[in-house]
Amino acid sequence: CTTWQADAQLAFLSQNGFVDAIITEDSDSLVFGCPRVLFKLEADGTAQQIKCQDIFETRLEGGLDLRGWTFEMFQILCVI
């Protein structure tokens, strides 16, 4: 199983309510549409959470502003 196949399967599980979040170091999960992704999981159980919907509602760190974008526009940006 390659990484991209796992990302798609995890996205399916997440989108259909089989799991609450995906824990990963790979941001591809957001592009596949995982609603909630946890990054940089530490030994003490802390992690950085990103909710896909938040990407389009707030200004991101570094000044990137995707407010008003659609998910499809985000996917195209990631491919480019």
JSON list of C-alpha atoms in Angstrom, two decimals:
[
{"chain": "A", "resi": 1, "resn": "CYS", "atom": "CA", "xyz": [0.00, 0.00, 0.00]},
{"chain": "A", "resi": 2, "resn": "THR", "atom": "CA", "xyz": [1.48, 3.33, -0.96]},
{"chain": "A", "resi": 3, "resn": "THR", "atom": "CA", "xyz": [1.11, 6.54, 1.00]},
{"chain": "A", "resi": 4, "resn": "TRP", "atom": "CA", "xyz": [-1.43, 8.14, -1.32]},
{"chain": "A", "resi": 5, "resn": "GLN", "atom": "CA", "xyz": [-3.66, 5.09, -1.09]},
{"chain": "A", "resi": 6, "resn": "ALA", "atom": "CA", "xyz": [-3.55, 5.30, 2.70]},
{"chain": "A", "resi": 7, "resn": "ASP", "atom": "CA", "xyz": [-4.39, 9.03, 2.58]},
{"chain": "A", "resi": 8, "resn": "ALA", "atom": "CA", "xyz": [-7.48, 8.36, 0.49]},
{"chain": "A", "resi": 9, "resn": "GLN", "atom": "CA", "xyz": [-8.63, 5.54, 2.79]},
{"chain": "A", "resi": 10, "resn": "LEU", "atom": "CA", "xyz": [-8.08, 7.67, 5.90]},
{"chain": "A", "resi": 11, "resn": "ALA", "atom": "CA", "xyz": [-10.03, 10.50, 4.28]},
{"chain": "A", "resi": 12, "resn": "PHE", "atom": "CA", "xyz": [-12.91, 8.11, 3.57]},
{"chain": "A", "resi": 13, "resn": "LEU", "atom": "CA", "xyz": [-12.93, 6.89, 7.17]},
{"chain": "A", "resi": 14, "resn": "SER", "atom": "CA", "xyz": [-12.82, 10.44, 8.48]},
{"chain": "A", "resi": 15, "resn": "GLN", "atom": "CA", "xyz": [-15.47, 11.85, 6.14]},
{"chain": "A", "resi": 16, "resn": "ASN", "atom": "CA", "xyz": [-17.87, 9.02, 6.97]},
{"chain": "A", "resi": 17, "resn": "GLY", "atom": "CA", "xyz": [-17.55, 9.28, 10.75]},
{"chain": "A", "resi": 18, "resn": "PHE", "atom": "CA", "xyz": [-15.59, 6.07, 11.35]},
{"chain": "A", "resi": 19, "resn": "VAL", "atom": "CA", "xyz": [-12.76, 8.05, 13.00]},
{"chain": "A", "resi": 20, "resn": "ASP", "atom": "CA", "xyz": [-12.76, 11.43, 14.75]},
{"chain": "A", "resi": 21, "resn": "ALA", "atom": "CA", "xyz": [-9.41, 12.65, 13.40]},
{"chain": "A", "resi": 22, "resn": "ILE", "atom": "CA", "xyz": [-6.34, 11.63, 11.44]},
{"chain": "A", "resi": 23, "resn": "ILE", "atom": "CA", "xyz": [-2.94, 11.76, 13.12]},
{"chain": "A", "resi": 24, "resn": "THR", "atom": "CA", "xyz": [-0.18, 12.37, 10.59]},
{"chain": "A", "resi": 25, "resn": "GLU", "atom": "CA", "xyz": [2.91, 14.37, 9.72]},
{"chain": "A", "resi": 26, "resn": "ASP", "atom": "CA", "xyz": [1.71, 14.67, 6.12]},
{"chain": "A", "resi": 27, "resn": "SER", "atom": "CA", "xyz": [-0.49, 17.60, 5.12]},
{"chain": "A", "resi": 28, "resn": "ASP", "atom": "CA", "xyz": [-1.90, 15.64, 2.16]},
{"chain": "A", "resi": 29, "resn": "SER", "atom": "CA", "xyz": [-4.73, 14.53, 4.43]},
{"chain": "A", "resi": 30, "resn": "LEU", "atom": "CA", "xyz": [-6.17, 18.03, 4.20]},
{"chain": "A", "resi": 31, "resn": "VAL", "atom": "CA", "xyz": [-6.10, 17.94, 0.40]},
{"chain": "A", "resi": 32, "resn": "PHE", "atom": "CA", "xyz": [-7.93, 14.61, 0.47]},
{"chain": "A", "resi": 33, "resn": "GLY", "atom": "CA", "xyz": [-10.64, 16.27, 2.56]},
{"chain": "A", "resi": 34, "resn": "CYS", "atom": "CA", "xyz": [-10.07, 14.97, 6.08]},
{"chain": "A", "resi": 35, "resn": "PRO", "atom": "CA", "xyz": [-12.21, 17.23, 8.26]},
{"chain": "A", "resi": 36, "resn": "ARG", "atom": "CA", "xyz": [-9.87, 17.13, 11.29]},
{"chain": "A", "resi": 37, "resn": "VAL", "atom": "CA", "xyz": [-6.13, 16.43, 11.22]},
{"chain": "A", "resi": 38, "resn": "LEU", "atom": "CA", "xyz": [-3.70, 16.26, 14.12]},
{"chain": "A", "resi": 39, "resn": "PHE", "atom": "CA", "xyz": [-0.06, 17.11, 13.37]},
{"chain": "A", "resi": 40, "resn": "LYS", "atom": "CA", "xyz": [3.14, 16.86, 15.41]},
{"chain": "A", "resi": 41, "resn": "LEU", "atom": "CA", "xyz": [1.88, 14.41, 18.02]},
{"chain": "A", "resi": 42, "resn": "GLU", "atom": "CA", "xyz": [4.11, 14.63, 21.09]},
{"chain": "A", "resi": 43, "resn": "ALA", "atom": "CA", "xyz": [4.89, 11.93, 23.67]},
{"chain": "A", "resi": 44, "resn": "ASP", "atom": "CA", "xyz": [2.66, 13.73, 26.17]},
{"chain": "A", "resi": 45, "resn": "GLY", "atom": "CA", "xyz": [-0.34, 13.43, 23.80]},
{"chain": "A", "resi": 46, "resn": "THR", "atom": "CA", "xyz": [-0.43, 17.04, 22.62]},
{"chain": "A", "resi": 47, "resn": "ALA", "atom": "CA", "xyz": [-0.74, 17.84, 18.94]},
{"chain": "A", "resi": 48, "resn": "GLN", "atom": "CA", "xyz": [-1.56, 20.69, 16.58]},
{"chain": "A", "resi": 49, "resn": "GLN", "atom": "CA", "xyz": [-5.10, 20.42, 15.24]},
{"chain": "A", "resi": 50, "resn": "ILE", "atom": "CA", "xyz": [-6.25, 21.73, 11.89]},
{"chain": "A", "resi": 51, "resn": "LYS", "atom": "CA", "xyz": [-9.90, 21.55, 10.88]},
{"chain": "A", "resi": 52, "resn": "CYS", "atom": "CA", "xyz": [-10.38, 21.70, 7.14]},
{"chain": "A", "resi": 53, "resn": "GLN", "atom": "CA", "xyz": [-13.27, 24.17, 7.44]},
{"chain": "A", "resi": 54, "resn": "ASP", "atom": "CA", "xyz": [-11.04, 26.57, 9.41]},
{"chain": "A", "resi": 55, "resn": "ILE", "atom": "CA", "xyz": [-8.69, 26.91, 6.44]},
{"chain": "A", "resi": 56, "resn": "PHE", "atom": "CA", "xyz": [-11.42, 28.80, 4.60]},
{"chain": "A", "resi": 57, "resn": "GLU", "atom": "CA", "xyz": [-12.64, 30.89, 7.55]},
{"chain": "A", "resi": 58, "resn": "THR", "atom": "CA", "xyz": [-9.50, 32.46, 9.01]},
{"chain": "A", "resi": 59, "resn": "ARG", "atom": "CA", "xyz": [-6.24, 34.03, 7.89]},
{"chain": "A", "resi": 60, "resn": "LEU", "atom": "CA", "xyz": [-3.50, 31.42, 8.16]},
{"chain": "A", "resi": 61, "resn": "GLU", "atom": "CA", "xyz": [-0.05, 31.93, 9.63]},
{"chain": "A", "resi": 62, "resn": "GLY", "atom": "CA", "xyz": [2.36, 33.56, 7.20]},
{"chain": "A", "resi": 63, "resn": "GLY", "atom": "CA", "xyz": [-0.37, 35.79, 5.77]},
{"chain": "A", "resi": 64, "resn": "LEU", "atom": "CA", "xyz": [-2.01, 33.20, 3.52]},
{"chain": "A", "resi": 65, "resn": "ASP", "atom": "CA", "xyz": [-5.68, 34.13, 3.27]},
{"chain": "A", "resi": 66, "resn": "LEU", "atom": "CA", "xyz": [-8.02, 31.53, 1.80]},
{"chain": "A", "resi": 67, "resn": "ARG", "atom": "CA", "xyz": [-11.24, 33.07, 3.12]},
{"chain": "A", "resi": 68, "resn": "GLY", "atom": "CA", "xyz": [-13.89, 32.76, 0.44]},
{"chain": "A", "resi": 69, "resn": "TRP", "atom": "CA", "xyz": [-12.11, 29.92, -1.34]},
{"chain": "A", "resi": 70, "resn": "THR", "atom": "CA", "xyz": [-13.83, 26.65, -2.16]},
{"chain": "A", "resi": 71, "resn": "PHE", "atom": "CA", "xyz": [-12.38, 23.25, -1.34]},
{"chain": "A", "resi": 72, "resn": "GLU", "atom": "CA", "xyz": [-11.88, 22.64, -5.06]},
{"chain": "A", "resi": 73, "resn": "MET", "atom": "CA", "xyz": [-9.85, 25.85, -5.38]},
{"chain": "A", "resi": 74, "resn": "PHE", "atom": "CA", "xyz": [-7.70, 24.68, -2.44]},
{"chain": "A", "resi": 75, "resn": "GLN", "atom": "CA", "xyz": [-7.09, 21.31, -4.11]},
{"chain": "A", "resi": 76, "resn": "ILE", "atom": "CA", "xyz": [-6.06, 23.00, -7.37]},
{"chain": "A", "resi": 77, "resn": "LEU", "atom": "CA", "xyz": [-3.66, 25.28, -5.47]},
{"chain": "A", "resi": 78, "resn": "CYS", "atom": "CA", "xyz": [-2.06, 22.23, -3.86]},
{"chain": "A", "resi": 79, "resn": "VAL", "atom": "CA", "xyz": [-1.64, 20.48, -7.21]},
{"chain": "A", "resi": 80, "resn": "ILE", "atom": "CA", "xyz": [-0.06, 23.54, -8.76]}
]
